[in-house]
Short mmCIF file of N, CA and C in Angstrom, two decimals:
data_model
loop_
_atom_site.label_atom_id
_atom_site.label_comp_id
_atom_site.label_asym_id
_atom_site.label_seq_id
_atom_site.Cartn_x
_atom_site.Cartn_y
_atom_site.Cartn_z
N UNK T 1 -125.58 -200.55 158.13
CA UNK T 1 -124.39 -200.99 157.27
C UNK T 1 -123.22 -201.06 158.10
N UNK T 2 -122.41 -202.16 157.84
CA UNK T 2 -121.39 -202.67 158.46
C UNK T 2 -120.07 -201.92 158.11
N UNK T 3 -119.07 -202.08 159.10
CA UNK T 3 -117.85 -201.38 158.80
C UNK T 3 -117.26 -201.80 157.52
N UNK T 4 -117.30 -203.06 157.22
CA UNK T 4 -116.71 -203.70 155.93
C UNK T 4 -117.43 -203.00 154.67
N UNK T 5 -118.78 -202.85 154.78
CA UNK T 5 -119.53 -202.29 153.59
C UNK T 5 -119.08 -200.93 153.48
N UNK T 6 -119.06 -200.21 154.56
CA UNK T 6 -118.55 -198.81 154.30
C UNK T 6 -117.26 -198.54 153.77
N UNK T 7 -116.17 -199.36 154.35
CA UNK T 7 -114.98 -199.46 153.81
C UNK T 7 -114.76 -199.72 152.26
N UNK T 8 -115.64 -200.81 151.92
CA UNK T 8 -115.78 -201.03 150.47
C UNK T 8 -116.29 -200.08 149.66
N UNK T 9 -117.36 -199.35 150.13
CA UNK T 9 -117.94 -198.14 149.38
C UNK T 9 -116.88 -197.04 149.24
N UNK T 10 -116.08 -196.86 150.25
CA UNK T 10 -115.08 -195.68 150.29
C UNK T 10 -114.01 -196.13 149.20
N UNK T 11 -113.57 -197.25 149.30
CA UNK T 11 -112.40 -197.81 148.14
C UNK T 11 -113.07 -197.72 146.81
N UNK T 12 -114.18 -198.16 146.72
CA UNK T 12 -114.89 -198.26 145.27
C UNK T 12 -115.08 -196.77 144.82
N UNK T 13 -115.37 -196.00 145.63
CA UNK T 13 -115.75 -194.54 145.16
C UNK T 13 -114.27 -193.88 144.85
N UNK T 14 -113.10 -194.21 145.59
CA UNK T 14 -111.82 -193.75 145.36
C UNK T 14 -111.32 -194.28 144.05
N UNK T 15 -111.52 -195.62 143.72
CA UNK T 15 -111.21 -196.22 142.38
C UNK T 15 -111.82 -195.61 141.32
N UNK T 16 -113.28 -195.33 141.47
CA UNK T 16 -114.04 -194.69 140.33
C UNK T 16 -113.53 -193.27 140.28
N UNK T 17 -113.42 -192.51 141.26
CA UNK T 17 -112.78 -191.08 141.13
C UNK T 17 -111.45 -191.14 140.46
N UNK T 18 -110.54 -192.08 140.75
CA UNK T 18 -109.25 -192.10 140.12
C UNK T 18 -109.35 -192.41 138.56
N UNK T 19 -110.26 -193.37 138.29
CA UNK T 19 -110.44 -193.71 136.86
C UNK T 19 -111.10 -192.72 135.93
N UNK T 20 -112.16 -191.70 136.62
CA UNK T 20 -112.57 -190.72 136.00
C UNK T 20 -111.48 -189.50 135.70
N UNK T 21 -110.50 -189.37 136.74
CA UNK T 21 -109.49 -188.43 136.63
C UNK T 21 -108.55 -188.80 135.44
N UNK T 22 -108.25 -189.98 135.35
CA UNK T 22 -107.44 -190.49 134.51
C UNK T 22 -108.15 -190.45 133.07
N UNK T 23 -109.34 -190.72 132.94
CA UNK T 23 -110.05 -190.48 131.57
C UNK T 23 -110.01 -189.03 131.24
N UNK T 24 -110.22 -188.21 132.14
CA UNK T 24 -110.21 -186.79 131.79
C UNK T 24 -108.96 -186.19 131.29
N UNK T 25 -107.70 -186.68 132.03
CA UNK T 25 -106.49 -186.37 131.45
C UNK T 25 -106.20 -186.95 130.15
N UNK T 26 -106.62 -188.34 129.81
CA UNK T 26 -106.41 -188.81 128.56
C UNK T 26 -107.26 -188.01 127.49
N UNK T 27 -108.44 -187.59 127.79
CA UNK T 27 -109.13 -186.76 126.71
C UNK T 27 -108.65 -185.54 126.53
N UNK T 28 -108.07 -184.80 127.58
CA UNK T 28 -107.27 -183.54 127.29
C UNK T 28 -106.10 -183.67 126.48
N UNK T 29 -105.39 -184.75 126.99
CA UNK T 29 -104.16 -185.14 125.95
C UNK T 29 -104.35 -185.40 124.64
N UNK T 30 -105.57 -186.07 124.33
CA UNK T 30 -105.86 -186.54 123.16
C UNK T 30 -106.14 -185.13 122.32
N UNK T 31 -107.07 -184.26 122.87
CA UNK T 31 -107.46 -183.06 122.28
C UNK T 31 -106.28 -182.20 121.81
N UNK T 32 -105.27 -182.06 122.74
CA UNK T 32 -104.06 -181.34 122.53
C UNK T 32 -103.28 -181.89 121.34
N UNK T 33 -103.17 -183.20 121.30
CA UNK T 33 -102.39 -183.85 120.33
C UNK T 33 -103.01 -183.70 118.90
N UNK T 34 -104.43 -183.92 118.90
CA UNK T 34 -105.17 -183.66 117.64
C UNK T 34 -105.20 -182.24 117.07
N UNK T 35 -105.10 -181.23 117.87
CA UNK T 35 -104.82 -179.91 117.38
C UNK T 35 -103.77 -179.71 116.59
N UNK T 36 -102.60 -180.44 117.24
CA UNK T 36 -101.34 -180.15 116.68
C UNK T 36 -100.89 -181.02 115.35
N UNK T 37 -101.73 -181.96 115.17
CA UNK T 37 -101.54 -182.86 114.06
C UNK T 37 -102.34 -182.32 112.73
N UNK T 38 -101.69 -182.46 111.62
CA UNK T 38 -102.31 -182.04 110.25
C UNK T 38 -103.45 -183.23 110.03
N UNK T 39 -104.41 -182.95 109.51
CA UNK T 39 -105.48 -183.98 109.21
C UNK T 39 -104.79 -185.17 108.27
N UNK T 40 -105.08 -186.48 108.50
CA UNK T 40 -104.44 -187.57 107.90
C UNK T 40 -104.74 -187.50 106.40
N UNK T 41 -105.99 -187.19 106.10
CA UNK T 41 -106.28 -187.24 104.66
C UNK T 41 -107.17 -186.21 104.21
N UNK T 42 -107.19 -185.69 103.00
CA UNK T 42 -108.03 -184.65 102.39
C UNK T 42 -108.93 -185.19 101.39
N UNK T 43 -110.16 -184.52 101.30
CA UNK T 43 -111.01 -184.99 100.29
C UNK T 43 -111.28 -183.78 99.25
N UNK T 44 -111.07 -184.17 98.03
CA UNK T 44 -111.46 -183.04 96.97
C UNK T 44 -112.91 -183.29 96.69
N UNK T 45 -113.51 -182.02 96.61
CA UNK T 45 -114.92 -182.00 96.46
C UNK T 45 -115.28 -181.23 95.18
N UNK T 46 -116.06 -181.80 94.13
CA UNK T 46 -116.28 -181.25 92.93
C UNK T 46 -116.92 -179.90 93.16
N UNK T 47 -116.52 -178.83 92.45
CA UNK T 47 -117.09 -177.47 92.55
C UNK T 47 -116.57 -176.54 93.58
N UNK T 48 -115.74 -177.19 94.40
CA UNK T 48 -114.91 -176.33 95.25
C UNK T 48 -113.38 -176.06 94.84
N UNK T 49 -112.80 -175.15 95.45
CA UNK T 49 -111.25 -174.96 95.11
C UNK T 49 -110.56 -175.98 95.82
N UNK T 50 -109.99 -176.81 94.95
CA UNK T 50 -109.11 -178.03 95.46
C UNK T 50 -107.71 -177.83 95.13
N UNK T 51 -107.17 -176.56 94.96
CA UNK T 51 -105.74 -176.35 94.59
C UNK T 51 -104.84 -176.61 95.86
N UNK T 52 -105.40 -176.73 97.18
CA UNK T 52 -104.63 -177.10 98.17
C UNK T 52 -104.08 -178.46 98.07
N UNK T 53 -104.74 -179.35 97.20
CA UNK T 53 -104.42 -180.64 97.18
C UNK T 53 -103.50 -181.04 96.16
N UNK T 54 -102.85 -180.17 95.43
CA UNK T 54 -102.00 -180.22 94.39
C UNK T 54 -100.88 -180.95 95.06
N UNK T 55 -100.21 -182.02 94.19
CA UNK T 55 -99.02 -182.60 94.63
C UNK T 55 -97.61 -181.85 94.67
N UNK T 56 -97.16 -181.73 95.66
CA UNK T 56 -95.92 -180.86 95.74
C UNK T 56 -94.72 -181.72 95.96
N UNK T 57 -93.55 -181.36 95.50
CA UNK T 57 -92.33 -181.96 95.74
C UNK T 57 -91.98 -181.82 97.04
N UNK T 58 -91.38 -182.92 97.73
CA UNK T 58 -90.82 -182.62 99.27
C UNK T 58 -89.80 -181.64 99.24
N UNK T 59 -89.64 -181.08 100.44
CA UNK T 59 -88.73 -180.06 100.60
C UNK T 59 -87.36 -180.57 100.40
N UNK T 60 -86.52 -179.66 99.64
CA UNK T 60 -85.22 -180.03 99.31
C UNK T 60 -84.96 -180.88 98.10
N UNK T 61 -86.21 -181.21 97.47
CA UNK T 61 -86.02 -182.18 96.36
C UNK T 61 -85.82 -181.30 95.10
N UNK T 62 -84.85 -181.74 94.24
CA UNK T 62 -84.31 -181.05 93.10
C UNK T 62 -85.57 -181.04 91.99
N UNK T 63 -85.38 -180.44 90.93
CA UNK T 63 -86.23 -180.57 89.97
C UNK T 63 -86.41 -182.00 89.36
N UNK T 64 -87.61 -182.18 88.72
CA UNK T 64 -87.91 -183.57 88.22
C UNK T 64 -87.20 -183.75 86.98
N UNK T 65 -86.60 -184.90 86.79
CA UNK T 65 -86.09 -185.24 85.52
C UNK T 65 -86.72 -186.13 84.66
N UNK T 66 -86.73 -185.99 83.33
CA UNK T 66 -87.54 -186.71 82.36
C UNK T 66 -86.77 -187.90 82.23
N UNK T 67 -87.45 -189.15 81.95
CA UNK T 67 -86.64 -190.33 81.34
C UNK T 67 -86.01 -189.93 80.01
N UNK T 68 -84.97 -190.62 79.74
CA UNK T 68 -84.12 -190.51 78.59
C UNK T 68 -85.01 -191.07 77.49
N UNK T 69 -84.99 -190.74 76.32
CA UNK T 69 -85.63 -191.33 75.10
C UNK T 69 -84.64 -192.10 74.38
N UNK T 70 -84.86 -193.40 74.20
CA UNK T 70 -83.90 -194.19 73.43
C UNK T 70 -83.73 -193.67 71.91
N UNK T 71 -82.66 -194.10 71.49
CA UNK T 71 -82.29 -193.61 70.04
C UNK T 71 -82.88 -194.42 68.91
N UNK T 72 -82.97 -195.75 69.18
CA UNK T 72 -83.44 -196.70 68.23
C UNK T 72 -84.17 -197.88 68.78
N UNK T 73 -84.59 -198.80 67.88
CA UNK T 73 -85.42 -199.85 68.45
C UNK T 73 -84.63 -200.96 69.40
N UNK T 74 -83.33 -201.12 69.26
CA UNK T 74 -82.64 -201.81 70.20
C UNK T 74 -82.55 -201.24 71.49
N UNK T 75 -82.22 -199.84 71.37
CA UNK T 75 -82.07 -199.18 72.71
C UNK T 75 -83.45 -199.08 73.38
N UNK T 76 -84.67 -199.08 72.62
CA UNK T 76 -85.84 -199.09 73.34
C UNK T 76 -86.10 -200.38 73.77
N UNK T 77 -85.71 -201.39 73.24
CA UNK T 77 -85.98 -202.90 73.82
C UNK T 77 -85.02 -202.93 75.20
N UNK T 78 -83.82 -202.42 75.03
CA UNK T 78 -82.96 -202.54 76.41
C UNK T 78 -83.48 -201.76 77.43
N UNK T 79 -84.14 -200.68 77.14
CA UNK T 79 -84.59 -199.67 78.35
C UNK T 79 -85.96 -200.00 78.71
N UNK T 80 -86.82 -200.47 77.90
CA UNK T 80 -88.19 -200.51 78.31
C UNK T 80 -88.88 -201.96 78.01
N UNK T 81 -88.79 -202.34 76.90
CA UNK T 81 -89.31 -203.61 76.37
C UNK T 81 -88.95 -204.79 77.09
N UNK T 82 -87.63 -204.88 77.54
CA UNK T 82 -87.02 -206.06 77.98
C UNK T 82 -87.52 -206.30 79.48
N UNK T 83 -88.02 -205.31 80.14
CA UNK T 83 -88.70 -205.46 81.49
C UNK T 83 -89.68 -206.70 81.45
N UNK T 84 -90.57 -206.65 80.50
CA UNK T 84 -91.60 -207.74 80.36
C UNK T 84 -91.11 -208.80 79.20
N UNK T 85 -90.64 -208.29 78.11
CA UNK T 85 -90.35 -209.39 77.06
C UNK T 85 -89.01 -210.07 77.28
N UNK T 86 -88.25 -209.54 78.16
CA UNK T 86 -86.91 -210.35 78.56
C UNK T 86 -87.14 -211.42 79.37
N UNK T 87 -88.37 -211.38 80.16
CA UNK T 87 -88.57 -212.48 81.09
C UNK T 87 -89.93 -213.16 80.94
N UNK T 88 -90.76 -212.52 80.10
CA UNK T 88 -92.05 -213.16 79.94
C UNK T 88 -93.21 -212.86 80.96
N UNK T 89 -92.95 -211.55 81.67
CA UNK T 89 -93.81 -211.05 82.70
C UNK T 89 -95.16 -210.82 81.88
N UNK T 90 -96.26 -211.11 82.68
CA UNK T 90 -97.68 -210.65 82.39
C UNK T 90 -98.01 -211.41 80.95
N UNK T 91 -97.49 -212.50 80.71
CA UNK T 91 -97.86 -213.14 79.52
C UNK T 91 -97.04 -212.65 78.15
N UNK T 92 -96.06 -211.68 78.58
CA UNK T 92 -95.34 -211.11 77.19
C UNK T 92 -94.48 -212.27 76.70
N UNK T 93 -94.64 -212.35 75.35
CA UNK T 93 -93.77 -213.34 74.63
C UNK T 93 -92.32 -213.02 74.84
N UNK T 94 -91.46 -213.86 75.13
CA UNK T 94 -90.17 -213.48 75.39
C UNK T 94 -89.39 -213.22 74.03
N UNK T 95 -88.57 -212.19 74.15
CA UNK T 95 -87.84 -211.92 72.76
C UNK T 95 -87.00 -212.98 72.35
N UNK T 96 -87.15 -213.27 71.07
CA UNK T 96 -86.27 -214.45 70.49
C UNK T 96 -87.04 -215.81 70.52
N UNK T 97 -88.07 -215.89 71.20
CA UNK T 97 -88.83 -217.10 71.21
C UNK T 97 -89.77 -217.32 70.10
N UNK T 98 -89.22 -218.06 69.10
CA UNK T 98 -89.88 -218.17 67.76
C UNK T 98 -91.32 -218.69 67.92
N UNK T 99 -91.50 -219.71 68.83
CA UNK T 99 -92.85 -220.40 68.93
C UNK T 99 -93.90 -219.31 69.58
N UNK T 100 -93.50 -218.62 70.44
CA UNK T 100 -94.36 -217.55 70.97
C UNK T 100 -94.72 -216.42 70.17
N UNK T 101 -93.68 -216.13 69.12
CA UNK T 101 -93.94 -214.83 68.25
C UNK T 101 -94.62 -215.31 66.99
N UNK T 102 -94.54 -216.63 66.60
CA UNK T 102 -95.08 -216.95 65.32
C UNK T 102 -96.68 -216.71 65.19
N UNK T 103 -97.42 -216.87 66.03
CA UNK T 103 -98.93 -216.55 65.88
C UNK T 103 -98.95 -214.99 65.83
N UNK T 104 -98.20 -214.30 66.59
CA UNK T 104 -98.42 -212.75 66.48
C UNK T 104 -97.83 -212.27 65.18
N UNK T 105 -96.87 -212.85 64.66
CA UNK T 105 -96.12 -212.27 63.57
C UNK T 105 -97.28 -212.66 62.26
N UNK T 106 -97.97 -213.73 62.44
CA UNK T 106 -98.95 -214.13 61.42
C UNK T 106 -100.21 -212.96 61.36
N UNK T 107 -100.29 -212.37 62.46
CA UNK T 107 -101.43 -211.46 62.39
C UNK T 107 -100.95 -210.01 61.67
N UNK T 108 -99.61 -209.87 61.45
CA UNK T 108 -99.16 -208.81 60.61
C UNK T 108 -98.60 -207.63 61.54
N UNK T 109 -97.75 -206.98 60.80
CA UNK T 109 -97.00 -205.84 61.56
C UNK T 109 -97.93 -204.85 62.01
N UNK T 110 -99.08 -204.39 61.18
CA UNK T 110 -99.93 -203.35 61.45
C UNK T 110 -100.54 -203.53 62.87
N UNK T 111 -101.17 -204.88 63.06
CA UNK T 111 -101.71 -205.32 64.12
C UNK T 111 -100.70 -205.37 65.44
N UNK T 112 -99.54 -205.61 65.24
CA UNK T 112 -98.53 -205.71 66.29
C UNK T 112 -98.11 -204.25 66.73
N UNK T 113 -98.16 -203.26 65.60
CA UNK T 113 -97.95 -201.91 65.96
C UNK T 113 -98.98 -201.39 66.77
N UNK T 114 -100.18 -201.67 66.37
CA UNK T 114 -101.47 -201.17 66.98
C UNK T 114 -101.50 -201.65 68.44
N UNK T 115 -101.17 -203.04 68.84
CA UNK T 115 -100.98 -203.46 70.15
C UNK T 115 -100.10 -202.84 70.93
N UNK T 116 -98.95 -202.47 70.39
CA UNK T 116 -97.73 -201.84 71.10
C UNK T 116 -98.03 -200.37 71.30
N UNK T 117 -98.67 -199.67 70.36
CA UNK T 117 -98.97 -198.36 70.59
C UNK T 117 -100.31 -198.14 71.49
N UNK T 118 -101.33 -198.92 71.38
CA UNK T 118 -102.60 -198.63 72.03
C UNK T 118 -102.73 -199.52 73.18
N UNK T 119 -101.94 -200.64 73.39
CA UNK T 119 -102.17 -201.44 74.57
C UNK T 119 -103.11 -202.67 74.07
N UNK T 120 -102.96 -203.84 74.75
CA UNK T 120 -103.77 -204.99 74.27
C UNK T 120 -104.01 -205.87 75.56
N UNK T 121 -105.29 -206.33 75.68
CA UNK T 121 -105.62 -207.38 76.63
C UNK T 121 -105.99 -208.65 75.81
N UNK T 122 -105.05 -209.63 75.84
CA UNK T 122 -105.16 -210.77 75.19
C UNK T 122 -105.56 -211.91 76.25
N UNK T 123 -105.63 -213.16 75.45
CA UNK T 123 -105.93 -214.41 76.18
C UNK T 123 -104.91 -214.76 77.17
N UNK T 124 -103.61 -214.56 76.90
CA UNK T 124 -102.37 -214.93 77.60
C UNK T 124 -101.83 -213.88 78.44
N UNK T 125 -102.19 -212.67 78.19
CA UNK T 125 -101.46 -211.66 78.95
C UNK T 125 -101.93 -210.14 78.53
N UNK T 126 -101.27 -209.15 78.97
CA UNK T 126 -101.61 -207.74 78.59
C UNK T 126 -100.28 -207.03 78.19
N UNK T 127 -100.71 -206.03 77.32
CA UNK T 127 -99.66 -205.04 76.94
C UNK T 127 -100.09 -203.69 77.20
N UNK T 128 -99.45 -202.93 78.01
CA UNK T 128 -99.76 -201.53 78.18
C UNK T 128 -99.40 -200.68 77.05
N UNK T 129 -100.14 -199.68 76.71
CA UNK T 129 -99.92 -198.79 75.73
C UNK T 129 -98.42 -198.21 75.81
N UNK T 130 -97.78 -198.57 74.70
CA UNK T 130 -96.31 -198.11 74.58
C UNK T 130 -95.56 -198.75 75.60
N UNK T 131 -95.84 -199.75 76.16
CA UNK T 131 -95.06 -200.48 77.32
C UNK T 131 -95.04 -199.66 78.47
N UNK T 132 -95.99 -198.60 78.67
CA UNK T 132 -96.06 -197.82 79.92
C UNK T 132 -95.29 -196.43 79.62
N UNK T 133 -94.63 -196.32 78.59
CA UNK T 133 -93.79 -195.09 78.36
C UNK T 133 -94.63 -194.25 77.32
N UNK T 134 -95.68 -193.70 77.67
CA UNK T 134 -96.58 -193.02 76.73
C UNK T 134 -95.78 -191.64 76.23
N UNK T 135 -94.71 -191.38 76.69
CA UNK T 135 -94.08 -190.17 76.27
C UNK T 135 -93.21 -190.43 75.02
N UNK T 136 -93.20 -191.66 74.68
CA UNK T 136 -92.32 -191.86 73.53
C UNK T 136 -93.01 -191.84 72.22
N UNK T 137 -92.21 -191.46 71.15
CA UNK T 137 -92.88 -191.21 69.86
C UNK T 137 -93.36 -192.52 69.28
N UNK T 138 -94.35 -192.57 68.55
CA UNK T 138 -94.90 -193.76 67.76
C UNK T 138 -93.91 -194.35 67.00
N UNK T 139 -93.16 -193.70 66.16
CA UNK T 139 -92.04 -194.21 65.21
C UNK T 139 -91.06 -195.08 66.09
N UNK T 140 -90.87 -194.57 67.24
CA UNK T 140 -89.63 -195.32 68.01
C UNK T 140 -90.34 -196.62 68.56
N UNK T 141 -91.53 -196.49 68.89
CA UNK T 141 -92.37 -197.88 69.43
C UNK T 141 -92.25 -198.76 68.16
N UNK T 142 -92.46 -198.41 67.00
CA UNK T 142 -92.52 -199.30 65.75
C UNK T 142 -91.24 -199.93 65.64
N UNK T 143 -90.10 -199.07 65.77
CA UNK T 143 -88.77 -199.56 65.70
C UNK T 143 -88.50 -200.67 66.81
N UNK T 144 -88.98 -200.41 67.93
CA UNK T 144 -88.81 -201.54 68.94
C UNK T 144 -89.62 -202.80 68.57
N UNK T 145 -90.56 -202.68 68.01
CA UNK T 145 -91.57 -203.93 67.60
C UNK T 145 -90.81 -204.51 66.34
N UNK T 146 -90.11 -203.80 65.54
CA UNK T 146 -89.32 -204.40 64.48
C UNK T 146 -88.17 -204.92 64.98
N UNK T 147 -87.48 -204.47 66.09
CA UNK T 147 -86.38 -204.98 66.57
C UNK T 147 -86.85 -206.45 67.17
N UNK T 148 -87.85 -206.61 67.97
CA UNK T 148 -88.23 -207.69 68.64
C UNK T 148 -88.47 -208.72 67.51
N UNK T 149 -89.22 -208.30 66.43
CA UNK T 149 -89.52 -209.27 65.35
C UNK T 149 -88.25 -209.75 64.72
N UNK T 150 -87.11 -209.02 64.58
CA UNK T 150 -85.91 -209.61 64.07
C UNK T 150 -85.26 -210.54 64.85
N UNK T 151 -85.55 -210.44 66.14
CA UNK T 151 -84.97 -211.43 67.28
C UNK T 151 -85.68 -212.69 67.00
N UNK T 152 -86.92 -212.81 66.58
CA UNK T 152 -87.86 -213.98 66.48
C UNK T 152 -87.69 -214.71 65.11
N UNK T 153 -86.89 -214.11 64.27
CA UNK T 153 -86.73 -214.83 63.00
C UNK T 153 -85.62 -215.63 62.92
#
């Protein structure tokens, strides 16, 4: 074996030794970091105690406040319905658009009430139950429907 071969083997062994040392240091660092971190996600398993997975308010957060309940159909329209019926989002007929409301009015108020209360998947769009505010009373939803119908007449 020549001097160059011997020198190459020595350098190669030195490089391999340094790489192994760096790998061991990175492995030790990764294990220490992993021990300090909370698991990224948890899985609830049926039949086990999953109470630790309950959603908790962030530290320093005040008590949750309920959304206000509008007093009448106009207030309901302004607070909830106008989000979609004001601009026609998701195929919602715009408030006051007589041509868009005419076929719906022809179906009758009971059908419109049912769609508003229980939701509806139509050909041109969707209507979530109670406009997404399932906390609102049925009578108020009906007042909102009546208000929108008055705008379309």
